[in-house]
Each structure stands twice: as C-alpha cells, then as structure tokens.
Coordinates of C-alpha atoms and ligand atoms in Angstrom, one line a residue:
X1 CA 131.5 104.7 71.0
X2 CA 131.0 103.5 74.8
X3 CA 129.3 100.0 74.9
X4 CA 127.1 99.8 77.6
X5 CA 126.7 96.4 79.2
X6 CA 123.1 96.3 80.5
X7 CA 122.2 92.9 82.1
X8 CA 118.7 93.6 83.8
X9 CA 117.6 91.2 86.5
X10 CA 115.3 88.7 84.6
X11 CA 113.5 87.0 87.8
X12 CA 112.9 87.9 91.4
X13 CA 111.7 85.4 94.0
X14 CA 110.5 86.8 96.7
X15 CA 110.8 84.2 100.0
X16 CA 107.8 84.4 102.6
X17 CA 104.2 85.6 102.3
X18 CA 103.9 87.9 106.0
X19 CA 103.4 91.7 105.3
X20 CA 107.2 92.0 104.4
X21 CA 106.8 89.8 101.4
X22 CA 103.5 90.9 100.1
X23 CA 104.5 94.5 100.5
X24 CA 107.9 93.9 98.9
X25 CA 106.1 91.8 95.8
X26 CA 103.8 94.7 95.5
X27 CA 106.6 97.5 95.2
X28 CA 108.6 95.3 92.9
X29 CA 105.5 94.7 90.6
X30 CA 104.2 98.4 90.7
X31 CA 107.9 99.4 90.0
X32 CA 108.7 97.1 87.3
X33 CA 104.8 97.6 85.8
X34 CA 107.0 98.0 82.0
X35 CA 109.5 95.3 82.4
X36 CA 109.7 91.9 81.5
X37 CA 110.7 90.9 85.2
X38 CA 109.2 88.2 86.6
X39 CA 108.4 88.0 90.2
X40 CA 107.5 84.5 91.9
X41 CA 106.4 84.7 95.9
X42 CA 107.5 81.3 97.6
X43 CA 105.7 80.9 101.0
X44 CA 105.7 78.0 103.1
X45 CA 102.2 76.7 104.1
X46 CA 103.6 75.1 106.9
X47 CA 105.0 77.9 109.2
X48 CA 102.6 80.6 109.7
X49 CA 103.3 84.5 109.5
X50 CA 104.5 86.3 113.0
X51 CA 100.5 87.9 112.7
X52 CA 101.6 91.1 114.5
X53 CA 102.2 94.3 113.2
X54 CA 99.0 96.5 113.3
X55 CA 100.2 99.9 113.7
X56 CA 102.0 102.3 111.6
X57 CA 103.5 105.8 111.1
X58 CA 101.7 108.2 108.3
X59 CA 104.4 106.4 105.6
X60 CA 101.8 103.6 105.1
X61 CA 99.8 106.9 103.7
X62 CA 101.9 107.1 101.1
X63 CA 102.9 103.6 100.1
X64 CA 99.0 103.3 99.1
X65 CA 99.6 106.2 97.2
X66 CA 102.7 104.6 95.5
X67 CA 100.8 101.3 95.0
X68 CA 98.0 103.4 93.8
X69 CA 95.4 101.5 96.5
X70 CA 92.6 103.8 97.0
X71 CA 92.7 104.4 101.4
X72 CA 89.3 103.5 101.6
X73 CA 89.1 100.3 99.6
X74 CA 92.0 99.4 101.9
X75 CA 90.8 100.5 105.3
X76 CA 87.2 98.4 104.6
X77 CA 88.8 95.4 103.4
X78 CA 91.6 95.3 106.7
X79 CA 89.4 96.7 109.3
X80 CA 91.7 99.5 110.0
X81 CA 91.1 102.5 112.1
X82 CA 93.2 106.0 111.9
X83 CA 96.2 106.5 113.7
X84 CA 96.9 110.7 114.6
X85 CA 99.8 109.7 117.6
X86 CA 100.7 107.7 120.2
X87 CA 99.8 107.8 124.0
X88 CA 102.6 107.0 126.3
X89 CA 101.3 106.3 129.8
X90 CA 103.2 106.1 133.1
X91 CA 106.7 106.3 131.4
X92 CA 108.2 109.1 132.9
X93 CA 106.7 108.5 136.0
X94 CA 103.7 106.3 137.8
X95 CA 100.5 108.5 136.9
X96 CA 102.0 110.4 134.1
X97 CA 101.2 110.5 130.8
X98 CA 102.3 112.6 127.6
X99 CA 101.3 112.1 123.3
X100 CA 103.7 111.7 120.7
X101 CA 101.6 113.3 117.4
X102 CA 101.5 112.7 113.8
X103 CA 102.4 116.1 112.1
X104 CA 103.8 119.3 113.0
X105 CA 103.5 120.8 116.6
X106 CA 102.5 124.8 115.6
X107 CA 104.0 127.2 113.2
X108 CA 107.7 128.9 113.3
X109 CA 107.7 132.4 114.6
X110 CA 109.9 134.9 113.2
X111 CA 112.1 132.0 110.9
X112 CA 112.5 130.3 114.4
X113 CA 111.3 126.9 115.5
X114 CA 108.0 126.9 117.5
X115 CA 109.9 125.3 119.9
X116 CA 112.2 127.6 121.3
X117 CA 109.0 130.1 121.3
X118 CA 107.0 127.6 123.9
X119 CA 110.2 126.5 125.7
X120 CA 110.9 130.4 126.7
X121 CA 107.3 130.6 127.5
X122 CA 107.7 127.0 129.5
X123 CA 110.5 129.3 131.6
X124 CA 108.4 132.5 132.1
X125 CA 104.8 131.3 132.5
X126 CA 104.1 127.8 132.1
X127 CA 100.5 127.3 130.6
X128 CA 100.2 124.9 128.1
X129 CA 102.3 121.6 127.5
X130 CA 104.4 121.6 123.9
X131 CA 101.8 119.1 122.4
X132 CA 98.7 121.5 122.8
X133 CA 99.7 123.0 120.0
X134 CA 99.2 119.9 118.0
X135 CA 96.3 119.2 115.9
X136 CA 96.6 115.2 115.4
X137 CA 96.6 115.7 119.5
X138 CA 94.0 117.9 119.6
X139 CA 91.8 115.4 118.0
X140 CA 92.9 112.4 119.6
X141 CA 91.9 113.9 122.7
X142 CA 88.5 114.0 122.0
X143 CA 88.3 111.0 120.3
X144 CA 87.8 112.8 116.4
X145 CA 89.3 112.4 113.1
X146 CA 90.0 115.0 110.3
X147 CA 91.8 114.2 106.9
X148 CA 92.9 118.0 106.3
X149 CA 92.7 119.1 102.7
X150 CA 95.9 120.3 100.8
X151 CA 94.1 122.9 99.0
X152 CA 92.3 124.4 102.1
X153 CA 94.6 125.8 104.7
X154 CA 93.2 125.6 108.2
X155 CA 94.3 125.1 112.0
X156 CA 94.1 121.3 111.6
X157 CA 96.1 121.3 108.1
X158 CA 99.3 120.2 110.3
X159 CA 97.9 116.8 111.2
X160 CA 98.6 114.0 109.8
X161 CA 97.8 110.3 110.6
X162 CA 98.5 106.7 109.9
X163 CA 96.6 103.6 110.3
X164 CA 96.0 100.4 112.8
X165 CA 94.9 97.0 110.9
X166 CA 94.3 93.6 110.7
X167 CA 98.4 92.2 109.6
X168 CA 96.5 88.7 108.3
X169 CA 94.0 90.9 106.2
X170 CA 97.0 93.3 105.1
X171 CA 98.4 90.4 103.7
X172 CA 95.4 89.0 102.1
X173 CA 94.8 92.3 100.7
X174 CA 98.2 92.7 99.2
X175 CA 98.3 88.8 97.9
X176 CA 95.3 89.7 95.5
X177 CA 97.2 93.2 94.5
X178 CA 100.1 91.4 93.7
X179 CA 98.4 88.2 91.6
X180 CA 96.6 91.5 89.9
X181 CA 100.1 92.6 88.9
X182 CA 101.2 89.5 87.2
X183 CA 103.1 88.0 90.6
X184 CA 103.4 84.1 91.1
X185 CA 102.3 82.1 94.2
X186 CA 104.3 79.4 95.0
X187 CA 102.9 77.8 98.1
X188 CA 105.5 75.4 99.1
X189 CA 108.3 74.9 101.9
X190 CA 112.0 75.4 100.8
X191 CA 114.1 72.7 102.1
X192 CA 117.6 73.4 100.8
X193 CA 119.2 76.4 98.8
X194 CA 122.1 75.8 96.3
X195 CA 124.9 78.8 95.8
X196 CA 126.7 79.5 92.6
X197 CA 130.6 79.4 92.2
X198 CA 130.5 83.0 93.3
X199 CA 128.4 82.7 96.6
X200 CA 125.4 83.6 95.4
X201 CA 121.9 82.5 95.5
X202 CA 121.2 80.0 92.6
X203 CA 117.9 77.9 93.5
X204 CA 115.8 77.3 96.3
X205 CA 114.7 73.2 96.6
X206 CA 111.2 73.1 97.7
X207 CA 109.5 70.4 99.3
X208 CA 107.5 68.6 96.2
X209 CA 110.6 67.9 95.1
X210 CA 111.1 70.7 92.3
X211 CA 113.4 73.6 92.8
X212 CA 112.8 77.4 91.5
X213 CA 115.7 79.4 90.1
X214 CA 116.3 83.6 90.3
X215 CA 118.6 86.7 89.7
X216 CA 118.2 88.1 92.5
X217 CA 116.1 86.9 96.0
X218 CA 114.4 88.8 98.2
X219 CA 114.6 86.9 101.7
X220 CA 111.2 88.0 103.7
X221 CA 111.3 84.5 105.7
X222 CA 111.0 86.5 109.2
X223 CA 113.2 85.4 112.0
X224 CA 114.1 82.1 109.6
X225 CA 116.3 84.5 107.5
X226 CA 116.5 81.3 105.6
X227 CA 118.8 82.9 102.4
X228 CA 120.6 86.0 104.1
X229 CA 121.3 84.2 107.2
X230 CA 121.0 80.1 106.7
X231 CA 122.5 80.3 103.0
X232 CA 124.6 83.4 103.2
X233 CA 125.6 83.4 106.7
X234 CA 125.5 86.8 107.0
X235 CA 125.8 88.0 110.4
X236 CA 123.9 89.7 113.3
X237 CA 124.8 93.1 115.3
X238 CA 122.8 92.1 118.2
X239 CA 121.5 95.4 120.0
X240 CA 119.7 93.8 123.3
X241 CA 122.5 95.5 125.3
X242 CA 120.8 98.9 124.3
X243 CA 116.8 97.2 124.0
X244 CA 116.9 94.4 126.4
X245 CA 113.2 93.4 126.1
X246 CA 112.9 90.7 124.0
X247 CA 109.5 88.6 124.7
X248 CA 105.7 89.6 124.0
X249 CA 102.8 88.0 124.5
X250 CA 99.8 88.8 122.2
X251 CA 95.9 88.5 121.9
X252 CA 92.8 90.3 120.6
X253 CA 90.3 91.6 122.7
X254 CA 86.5 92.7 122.0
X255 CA 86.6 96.1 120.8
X256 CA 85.2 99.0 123.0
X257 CA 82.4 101.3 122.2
X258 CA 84.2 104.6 121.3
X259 CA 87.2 103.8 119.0
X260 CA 90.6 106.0 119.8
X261 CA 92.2 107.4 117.1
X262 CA 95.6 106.6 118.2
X263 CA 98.1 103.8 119.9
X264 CA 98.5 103.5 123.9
X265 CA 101.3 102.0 125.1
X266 CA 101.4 102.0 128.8
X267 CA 104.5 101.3 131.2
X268 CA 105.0 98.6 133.4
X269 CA 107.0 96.6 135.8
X270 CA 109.3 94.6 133.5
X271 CA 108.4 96.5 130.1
X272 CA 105.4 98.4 128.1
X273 CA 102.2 97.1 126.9
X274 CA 100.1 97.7 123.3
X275 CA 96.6 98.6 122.8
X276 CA 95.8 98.7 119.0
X277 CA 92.5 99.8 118.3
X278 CA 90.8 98.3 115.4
X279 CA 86.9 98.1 113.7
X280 CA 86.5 95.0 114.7
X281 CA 89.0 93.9 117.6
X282 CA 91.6 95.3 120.1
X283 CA 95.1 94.1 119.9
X284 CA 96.9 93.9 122.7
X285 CA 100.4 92.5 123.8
X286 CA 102.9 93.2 126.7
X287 CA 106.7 93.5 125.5
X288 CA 108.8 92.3 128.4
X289 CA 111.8 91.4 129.3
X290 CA 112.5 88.1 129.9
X291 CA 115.0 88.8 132.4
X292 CA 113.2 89.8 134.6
X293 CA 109.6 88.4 134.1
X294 CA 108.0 85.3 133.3
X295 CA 105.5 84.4 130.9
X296 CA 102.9 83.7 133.4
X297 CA 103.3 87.2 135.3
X298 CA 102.9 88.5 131.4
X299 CA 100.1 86.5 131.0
X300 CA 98.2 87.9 134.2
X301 CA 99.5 91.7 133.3
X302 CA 97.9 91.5 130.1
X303 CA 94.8 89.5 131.6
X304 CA 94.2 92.3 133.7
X305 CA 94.4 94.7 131.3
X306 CA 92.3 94.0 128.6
X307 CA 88.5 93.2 127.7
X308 CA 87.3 89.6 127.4
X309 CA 90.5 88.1 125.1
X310 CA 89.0 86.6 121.7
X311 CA 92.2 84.6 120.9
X312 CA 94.3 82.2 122.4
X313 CA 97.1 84.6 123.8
X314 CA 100.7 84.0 121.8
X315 CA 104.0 84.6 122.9
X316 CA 106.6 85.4 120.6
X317 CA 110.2 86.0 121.3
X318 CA 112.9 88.3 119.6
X319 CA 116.5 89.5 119.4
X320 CA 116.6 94.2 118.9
X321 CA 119.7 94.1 116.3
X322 CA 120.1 94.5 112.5
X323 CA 121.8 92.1 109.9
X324 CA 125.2 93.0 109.5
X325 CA 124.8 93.3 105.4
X326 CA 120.7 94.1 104.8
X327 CA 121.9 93.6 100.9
X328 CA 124.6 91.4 100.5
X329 CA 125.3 89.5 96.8
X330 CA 122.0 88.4 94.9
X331 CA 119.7 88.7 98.6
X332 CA 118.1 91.5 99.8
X333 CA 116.4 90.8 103.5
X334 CA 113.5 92.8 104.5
X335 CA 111.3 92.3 107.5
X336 CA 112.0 90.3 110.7
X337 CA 114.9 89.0 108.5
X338 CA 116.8 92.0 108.2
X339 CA 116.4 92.7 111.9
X340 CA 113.7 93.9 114.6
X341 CA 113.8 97.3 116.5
X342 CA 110.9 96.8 118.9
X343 CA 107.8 97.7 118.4
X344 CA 107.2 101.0 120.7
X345 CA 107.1 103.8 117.5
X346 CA 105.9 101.2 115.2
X347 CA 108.9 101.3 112.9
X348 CA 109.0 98.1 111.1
X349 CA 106.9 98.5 108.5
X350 CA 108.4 101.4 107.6
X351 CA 111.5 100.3 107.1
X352 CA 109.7 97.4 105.0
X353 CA 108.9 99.6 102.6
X354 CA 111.8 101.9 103.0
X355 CA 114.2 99.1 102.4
X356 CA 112.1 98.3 99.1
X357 CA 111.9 101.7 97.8
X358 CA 115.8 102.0 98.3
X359 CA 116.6 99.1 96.6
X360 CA 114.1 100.0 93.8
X361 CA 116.2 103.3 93.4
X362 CA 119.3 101.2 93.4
X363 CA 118.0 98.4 91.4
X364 CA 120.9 96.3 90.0
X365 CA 121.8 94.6 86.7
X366 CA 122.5 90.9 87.7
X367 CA 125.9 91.7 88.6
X368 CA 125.0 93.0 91.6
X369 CA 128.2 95.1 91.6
X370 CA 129.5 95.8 94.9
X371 CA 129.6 100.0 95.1
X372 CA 125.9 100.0 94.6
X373 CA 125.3 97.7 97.4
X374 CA 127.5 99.6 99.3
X375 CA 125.9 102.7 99.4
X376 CA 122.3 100.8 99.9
X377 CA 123.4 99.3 102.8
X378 CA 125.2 102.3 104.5
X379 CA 121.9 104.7 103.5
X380 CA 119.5 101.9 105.4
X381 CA 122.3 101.5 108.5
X382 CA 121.8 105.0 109.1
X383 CA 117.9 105.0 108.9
X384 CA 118.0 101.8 111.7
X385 CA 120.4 104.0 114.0
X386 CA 118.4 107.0 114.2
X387 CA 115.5 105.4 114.8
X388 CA 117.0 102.5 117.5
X389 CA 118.3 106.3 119.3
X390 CA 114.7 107.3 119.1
X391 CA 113.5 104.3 120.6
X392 CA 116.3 104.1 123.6
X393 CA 115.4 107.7 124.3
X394 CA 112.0 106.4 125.5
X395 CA 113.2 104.2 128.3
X396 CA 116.5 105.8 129.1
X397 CA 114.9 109.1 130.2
X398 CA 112.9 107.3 132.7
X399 CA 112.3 108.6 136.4
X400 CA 111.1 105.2 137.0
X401 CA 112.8 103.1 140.3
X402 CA 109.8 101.3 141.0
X403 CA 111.4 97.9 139.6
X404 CA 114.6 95.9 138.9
X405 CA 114.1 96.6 135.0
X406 CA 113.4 100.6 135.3
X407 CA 115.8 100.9 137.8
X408 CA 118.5 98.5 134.8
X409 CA 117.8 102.3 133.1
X410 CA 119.7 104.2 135.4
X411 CA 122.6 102.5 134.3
X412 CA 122.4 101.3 130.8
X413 CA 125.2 102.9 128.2
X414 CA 123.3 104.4 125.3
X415 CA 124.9 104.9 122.2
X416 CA 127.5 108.0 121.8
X417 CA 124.7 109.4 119.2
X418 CA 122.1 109.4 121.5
X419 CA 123.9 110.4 124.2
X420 CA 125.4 113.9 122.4
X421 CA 122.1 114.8 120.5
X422 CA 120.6 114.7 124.4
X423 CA 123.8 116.5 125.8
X424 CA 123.0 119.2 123.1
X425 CA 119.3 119.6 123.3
X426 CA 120.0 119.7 127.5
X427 CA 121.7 123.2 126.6
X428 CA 119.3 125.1 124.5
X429 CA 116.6 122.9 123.1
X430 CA 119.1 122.7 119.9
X431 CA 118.6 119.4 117.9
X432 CA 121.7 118.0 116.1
X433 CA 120.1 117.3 112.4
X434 CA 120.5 114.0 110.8
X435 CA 119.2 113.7 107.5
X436 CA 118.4 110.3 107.5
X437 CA 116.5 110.6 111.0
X438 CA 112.5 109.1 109.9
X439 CA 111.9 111.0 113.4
X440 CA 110.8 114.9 113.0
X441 CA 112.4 117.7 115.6
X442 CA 108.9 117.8 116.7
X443 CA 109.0 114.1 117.3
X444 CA 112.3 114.3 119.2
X445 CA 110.7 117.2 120.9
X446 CA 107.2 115.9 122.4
X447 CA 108.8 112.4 123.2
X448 CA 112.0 114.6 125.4
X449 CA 109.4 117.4 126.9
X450 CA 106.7 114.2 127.8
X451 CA 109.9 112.6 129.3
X452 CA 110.5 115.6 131.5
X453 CA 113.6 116.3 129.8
X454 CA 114.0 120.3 129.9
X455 CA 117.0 122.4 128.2
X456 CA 118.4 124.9 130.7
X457 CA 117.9 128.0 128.5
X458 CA 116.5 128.9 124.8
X459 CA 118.0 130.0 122.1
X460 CA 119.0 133.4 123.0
X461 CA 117.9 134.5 119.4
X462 CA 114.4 134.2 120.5
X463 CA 114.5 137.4 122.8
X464 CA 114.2 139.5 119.1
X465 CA 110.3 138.6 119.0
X466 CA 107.5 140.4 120.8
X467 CA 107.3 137.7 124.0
X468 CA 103.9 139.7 125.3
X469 CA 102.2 139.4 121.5
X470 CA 102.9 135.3 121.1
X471 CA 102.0 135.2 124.4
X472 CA 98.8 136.3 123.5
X473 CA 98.9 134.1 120.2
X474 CA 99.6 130.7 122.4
X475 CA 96.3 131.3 124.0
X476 CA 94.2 131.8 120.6
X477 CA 95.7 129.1 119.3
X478 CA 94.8 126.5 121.9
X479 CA 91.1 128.2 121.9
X480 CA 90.3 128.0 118.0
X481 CA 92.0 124.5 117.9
X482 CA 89.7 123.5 120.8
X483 CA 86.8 125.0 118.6
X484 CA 87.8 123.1 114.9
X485 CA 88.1 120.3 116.6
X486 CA 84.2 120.4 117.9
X487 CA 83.5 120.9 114.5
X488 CA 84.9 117.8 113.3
X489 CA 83.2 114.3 113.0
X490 CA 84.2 111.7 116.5
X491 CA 86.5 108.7 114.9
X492 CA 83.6 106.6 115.1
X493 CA 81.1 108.8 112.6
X494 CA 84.3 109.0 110.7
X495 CA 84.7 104.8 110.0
X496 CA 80.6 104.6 109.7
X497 CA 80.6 107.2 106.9
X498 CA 83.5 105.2 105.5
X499 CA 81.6 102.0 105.5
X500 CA 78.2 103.9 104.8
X501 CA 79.3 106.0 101.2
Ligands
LIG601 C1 105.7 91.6 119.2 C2 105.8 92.3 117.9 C3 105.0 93.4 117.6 C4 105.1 94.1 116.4 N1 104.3 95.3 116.2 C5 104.5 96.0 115.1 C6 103.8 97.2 114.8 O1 102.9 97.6 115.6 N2 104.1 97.9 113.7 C7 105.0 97.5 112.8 O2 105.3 98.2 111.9 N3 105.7 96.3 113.0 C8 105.4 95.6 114.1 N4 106.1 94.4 114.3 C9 106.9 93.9 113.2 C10 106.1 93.3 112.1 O3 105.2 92.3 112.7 C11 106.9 92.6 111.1 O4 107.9 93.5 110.6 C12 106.1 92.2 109.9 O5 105.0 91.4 110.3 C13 106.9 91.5 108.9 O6 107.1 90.2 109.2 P1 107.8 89.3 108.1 O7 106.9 89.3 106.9 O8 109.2 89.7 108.0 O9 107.8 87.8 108.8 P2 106.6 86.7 109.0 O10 105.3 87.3 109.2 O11 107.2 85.8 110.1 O12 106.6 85.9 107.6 C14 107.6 85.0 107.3 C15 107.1 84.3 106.0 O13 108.2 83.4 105.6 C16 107.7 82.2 105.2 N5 108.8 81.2 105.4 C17 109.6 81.0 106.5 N6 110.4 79.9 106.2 C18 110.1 79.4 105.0 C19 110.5 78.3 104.2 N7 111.4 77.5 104.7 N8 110.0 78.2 103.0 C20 109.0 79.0 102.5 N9 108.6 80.1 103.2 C21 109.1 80.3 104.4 C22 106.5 81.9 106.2 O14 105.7 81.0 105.7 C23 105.9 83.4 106.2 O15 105.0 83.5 105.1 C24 106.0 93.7 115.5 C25 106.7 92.5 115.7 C26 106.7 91.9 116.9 C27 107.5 90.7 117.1

C-alpha cells in the first residue's frame, strides 16, 4: 500500500487589514469553512490602509457570490453604485471620447464574431460605432441600470456590470465577515520576522512584545511587502519603462445629482484622471507622471475638475511592476505587495481575489513543495501580462502630441506581446487568443476601435452572409435597444428602490 503523507497547513496569518487582507481572510475562511485551520489577521494600527480602490470589473459580482454576501446587504452597507463600463475621454484625441462596456458587444452571425460583421459594415457604410451594439453602453448612456435575468432572455441579457465603493467601508464590511467566520484580529505593528533553517517564515515579533507563529503567511502589507520583500527579499520586475506614471493625487468630492452608472477617466497633459461615482461621495484622483508634472500642477488639474473637495486631497506614489515570485516558500503576497498595474481598467482587485482563488486551488501541505508553487506563480505571471498589454494599449495608441508625456508615446517600446496581437488585429480584425487574457475580444475590440485603431480588411469569410439583410438587422437592433432601455429604471430609482425594499 502507498502511504500518503498529508501534512495540512495548521495556521494562516494573514499580514495587513486594507481590502487585500480582508478579502484574502475572507476566501481563506469561506474555503477552509470544514477545516481545523486557523486564520489570525495581523494589522498595524499605526500605518493606515492605501484607502483607494473604489472601482471594479463584474469579478467583484462573483466573489460575493463565492463569499455568499447577499449584493444588496453589501452595496447598502459600502455605499456602492453599479458599474456597466468605463468612459474614456479625450484619449485618442482632444474632444474625443469612446466606452469600454461590461458584457458582450452583439451576437455572432453565421458562427462568426459580431465583429468582423460591423467592421465590413464600418468599410461599406459607416453608421453606428462598434459599442452601439452594447447593452451595458446602452444604458450608461442614459444614465439607467438593468440586472438582466438568466432565465429571461432579452436585448439587455448581454450586460453585465460591477460595482464602485467606499474601500474603508469594504474593509469594515469584510472585517465583520471574517470575525463571523471564526478569523482572529490581531491589531498590532510587526517589528521584526524570524526565518527558519530553511528560509522560511517562522514568526512575526509584534510590537507588545509577544510574537505570533504560522505555516504559511499571507503578506497583504501593501507597498511595505514586509514578509515577501523585507524578510524574503524577493525581488521586483519594475515595469515603469512600459507604465511611466507613477503618482496620484486623491480626494472626495460632493456627489452630483444624477448618479452615472459607470467610471470616467479623462485624458490629460501629464496622465489620466478618475471620477468614481458613489451614493454618498465622488472620488476623484489624477494619475500622473512625475516626470513631467508636479504635485501642485496636479493639485490645480484636479481642483479644477471636481465639485467642492470633502477631504483633504492625498498623494500617493507607486512603482507599475510585479514581484518576481508572487508565491515563494511559506508567503503568498497579494495586493500592493505583490505588485501594482495602474489603475486605468481597475485590475487590482481582481487579481486580489484571483491570486486567492489560485492559491486556494493549489493550496499546499506545509511543505510547500516547489512544483506546485511553480505552476501558481507561472498561471498568475500570465494573468498580470495580458492585462499590463491591455493597459499599455490605452496610451500607446494615442494620436495625442499636445504634450511632452503624450508625445513620450510615440516612442515608447511596448512589449513584443502587445506589439504582435496589434500587428495581427491591424490585418483583419483577427485577435491572437490567450487563455489567460481577464480582457474579452470584445474588450480588446471597443478599447482598439475607440482608439481609432482600424484593421485594413475583414475576414474574407464574412462575404458568405447576406450583407443587405444584417444590414438591415444593425438598424433594428440599435432601435429596440434604444426602446428597452426607456423601459428600464434611471441608476438613481435603481439605488432608492435598493435602499427603499
Ligand atoms: C492611486 C490608486 C488608485 C487605485 N484604484 C483602484 C481601483 O479603482 N480599483 C482597484 O481594483 N484597485 C485600485 N487600486 C489598488 C487598490 O487600492 C489596492 O489593490 C487595494 O487597496 C489593496 O491594498 P492593500 O490591502 O494591498 O494595501 P493597503 O491598503 O496599503 O493595506 C496594507 C495593510 O498592511 C498593514 N501593515 C503594513 N505594515 C505593517 C506592519 N509592519 N505590521 C502590521 N501591519 C502592517 C497596514 O496597517 C494595512 O492594514 C488603486 C491603487 C492606487 C495606488
């Protein structure tokens, strides 16, 4: 007989109590619900959370559904408003704007994408842009909001959406989940970590003194990376060459009367600024690079820009790049400590959660043995790649001059990924598929078109369908979307019935 040798992981202590270590607590507990794990959050009540963070991708949809939160407990208690897409103003050019949508972008026709259908009509009779055709837009235009229903199929049943909220009340939120799930608090400052004879993470020395022991360390101690970076020295691939902004300032604003159900992130002189709609508040914050602008031009930019501000406005700096190892020995690092793509698609806490679920699915004995972490850490690598291409494509297919950073554009080198799947799409609107790409063809495809990036022909596969009879079907389509969408409740009614049943 075989003897198995199973060693599970007794104790986890998570470090740091921002969104990354709630949300990480919380997927540990809800994973480990029949195990005799422990799980101890250590978070030092002397350095505050980064308190950003407020909008999201239609992921955070399903996380409540993994944590089994109900989505409207959790949008009253974090003031959160819906999210169907992302406005990007003044990006391609001065005066310009174009939406990147939650969801699909119409149907396929004839087995082929819906795509290469509008893109032949974008040659022979340009009428409506590639994003008219999507629902989540179709709605944010108006300011509405729609949950479609999975069991009744309609015109607005490809939308989908994500939420904006309050970070601080996020983590609130998820601190109370997690003490519900049997997690420990431990609010105290970690001076010192001690490694075993092996190099791994043994205990953690707080500051009354005591120290706490673990198997295995999840390091959520933001842009401290106090265990993967201070006690493991584990490196940094810094990607600022690709991203170079790498300030933000930040404040909250009051909140206007009619609430858009979406994220607008407008282009300016030295970088891109944030509006993040929520109940109660606005967020706002300009992303800049340093290079070329100083915090008091920020300041004034982001003066001008907003309502009366309601906080003290906060700048916050930051290095685009991924840890070398996300998983390396006993330590996991998720959050700012594992790295920080910036902010423009809202990606970060996706890959919170992502890294989580992927470590949950690779959970360890104590061992820790060294394929496993492997394979984690090459699975995650590819997730931040396609997603750092996805965020270079924003700013790289700029017609922008106007300034010394837009002009920087002209000449950056992008990564050889980026640069063939763009080199292959210029040919026939063809997309090379990665599997591990969070970003839908129809993402790549509104975010290329609204960037004024146009294949020179279709695929010539297309030619096989009745051109005159989808023709025909573009303009019902637009007209019955236009005419649900009247139908539905504006994005205000929508949070007041919320608050209201
Ligand atoms: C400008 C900006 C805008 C952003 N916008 C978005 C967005 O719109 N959407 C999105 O998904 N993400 C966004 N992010 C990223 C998002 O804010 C973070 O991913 C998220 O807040 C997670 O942060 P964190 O928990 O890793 O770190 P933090 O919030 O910094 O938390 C660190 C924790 O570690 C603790 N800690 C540190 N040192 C010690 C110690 N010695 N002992 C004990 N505890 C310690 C601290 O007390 C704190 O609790 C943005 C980030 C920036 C910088």
């Amino acid at each position: 007989m075989i003897k198995t040798k199973n060693d599970p992981i007794n104790s986890f202590i998570v470090v740091g109590g921002g969104t990354a270590g709630w949300i990480s607590a919380a997927i540990l507990a809800r994973s480990l619900t029949n195990s005799n794990s422990s799980i101890t959050v250590v978070e030092s009540p002397n350095i505050p959370t980064v308190g950003v963070g407020e909008a999201t991708i239609p992921s955070i949809v399903d996380l409540l559904e993994y944590l089994r939160i109900p989505l409207k407990e959790f949008i009253l208690a974090t003031n959160a408003t819906f999210k169907l897409g992302i406005k990007f103003i003044d990006w391609q050019q001065k005066g310009h704007h174009y939406w990147h949508p939650f969801g699909f972008v119409g149907n396929k026709i004839d087995g082929k994408p819906f795509y290469q259908h509008w893109l032949k009509h974008q040659f022979n009779n340009p009428q409506f842009d590639f994003t008219d055709f999507s629902p989540a837009i179709a709605l944010a235009k108006k300011s509405k909001f729609y949950i479609p229903d999975p069991k009744v199929k309609n015109n607005l049943s490809n939308s989908t959406y994500a939420l904006h909220f309050d970070a601080s009340l996020v983590a609130k939120y998820l601190a109370e989940y997690c003490k519900g799930m049997g997690v420990t608090l431990l609010q105290q400052h970690i001076q010192s970590t001690t490694l075993d004879k092996q190099g791994k993470i043994e205990t953690l020395h707080l500051d009354n003194k005591t120290s706490i022991s673990g198997d295995f360390f999840i390091d959520c101690s933001g842009q401290q990376a106090l265990l993967i970076h201070k006690a493991l020295r584990v490196g940094y691939d810094n990607w600022q060459h690709f991203l170079p902004v790498d300030r933000a300032i930040t404040a909250q604003s009051t909140i206007e009367e009619t609430i858009p159900p979406y994220t607008q992130a407008t282009a300016h002189e030295h970088g891109w600024r944030w509006k993040i709609p929520l109940q109660n508040r606005t967020g706002n914050g300009y992303v800049f690079c340093s290079d070329y602008c100083s915090d008091d031009d920020a300041l004034n930019l982001l003066k001008q820009n907003s309502t009366d501000f309601i906080t003290e406005p906060r700048f916050i700096s930051f290095t685009t790049g991924k840890r070398d190892k996300i998983w390396h020995k006993n330590c996991l690092a998720v959050g700012l400590s594992s790295g920080f793509l910036e902010p423009l698609e809202s990606t970060s806490i996706y890959l919170i959660m992502k890294t989580m679920l992927n470590f949950v699915e690779c959970l360890p004995n104590k061992q820790c043995e060294r394929p496993t972490i492997d394979e984690f850490n090459r699975l995650i690598d590819d997730e931040y790649h396609a997603i750092r291409d996805f965020i270079v494509l924003h700013y790289c297919t700029t017609k922008r001059k106007d300034s010394a950073f837009w002009q920087m554009w002209q000449h950056i080198n992008i990564p050889d990924t980026l640069k063939t799947k763009i080199d292959l799409f210029k040919c026939q609107g063809r997309l090379y598929e990665n599997k591990y790409d969070l970003f839908s063809a129809d993402s790549w495809y509104s975010v290329l078109e609204g960037m004024g990036v146009r294949p020179r022909s279709y695929d010539p596969l297309i030619d096989a369908s009745n051109y005159n009879k989808i023709n025909q079907a573009f303009t019902l389509s637009v007209t019955e979307l236009t005419n649900s969408v009247s139908k539905t409740l504006t994005h205000n009614e929508y949070i007041n019935r919320l608050r209201t049943t």
